[in-house]
Amino acid sequence: MNDLLLRGGRPWTPGSPLGTADILITGGTITEIGPGLTAPAHTTIDLAGALVLPGLVDAHCHLDKTMYGGPWVPNTGGLTLRGRIDNGEGRRDELGLPSAEYAANLLGAMISGGTAHVRSHIDIDPEVGLRGVEAVRAAAERYADRVDVQLVAFPQGGLMNRPGTGALLEAALADGVAAIGGLDPAGFDGDPTGQLDLIFGLAEKYGARIDIHLHDRGALGAWQYDLIIERTRATGLAGRVTISHAYAMGELAPDEQRRIAADLAEAGVSMVTCAVGDAPVVPLRTMRAAGAALALGNDGIRDLWTPYGDGDMLRRIMTVAFRDRLVADPEIELALRAGTYGGAEVLGLTDYGLTAGSAADLFVVDAETPAAAVVSVPVRTLVVKRGRVVARDGQLVAH
Ligand SMILES: [Zn+2]
């Protein structure tokens, strides 16, 4: 049953005043929003003035790495990039990673929190091969009608400095993986031109999206943003290229931040920020003012990189808002916008939002305003995916 009439909720559209409206869903699509709708054949749910938000988009996580729902594993990764990569590769076999079971556990938690779309990076290297792709696909299949999962073929262990990885990334794209990843083309791989040649070349060949992890700080990071922006202009891949983490963006001088944000917007390159540890957050006000696309994600969750995380995107939106010192309601709504519409833009979703004609992906909370929902992280009383009730009161609905 995915014909629903949601009566008397307050749907949120960024920049528009909240008002009470009914939402008519037929065949998994929102067909009408307005007052006084009737549909005798539909299942009616009375929302009693609750806030209705579009399905959350976790635009950056690592489902293949998670141990969610498994035994507690004390973290041995330390705090350096190299140390975490070595620890992750060194211990994954012993811990049964990548695991379809753990990935499914995490997807279940994400769904119950109102997440409708997920982009997951998947480690690919000559030792693990494509096993991560297989495991996460199996997990996504289990929840195929409750969440959509987009994969990124990700060279976590390096690309130019890890022979054999490029061919495996290509095999993943040939097998239908939607996006190709990268990792600090300069700071980790030591060959920015070579890495970007390879990534952009494969993206063009397979029609794939691009999402590059960029932890490099300061001027080295900013220089690589310019390289990626230039490549995007040269290849006509506008709207399909993302820089994840982009730590340098949060620590540059305001003039330089504005200059880069304007270039990102013009070239159609987006960023994803996750508020990881004490790393700088991409400045939300600056990105919005420039019209540059920005999405949010949970990054690692209960894995060999971090013991933290629960998959709740609303909590992550709150964390990003807190870290970026968003305090006025319209500023806090920028974080919510990034965790919803921004994510949809990065993933390339064309039927997203609380409007007639959009896929009926939404969730309901008891909160006075969108900003109050971000700050208080209330229980998701109802989660709907493609017109189907998939969770109630924070718990998955059995099917
Ligand atoms: Zn990541």
GROMACS .gro file of C-alpha atoms and ligand atoms in nm, residues 60 62 213 245 299, ligand 1:
model
    6
   60HIS     CA    1   2.876   1.054   0.263
   62HIS     CA    2   3.109   0.408   0.456
  213HIS     CA    3   3.795   1.276  -0.037
  245HIS     CA    4   3.538   1.687   0.361
  299ASP     CA    5   3.112   0.960   0.734
  400ZN      ZN    6   3.472   0.935   0.409
   0.00000   0.00000   0.00000
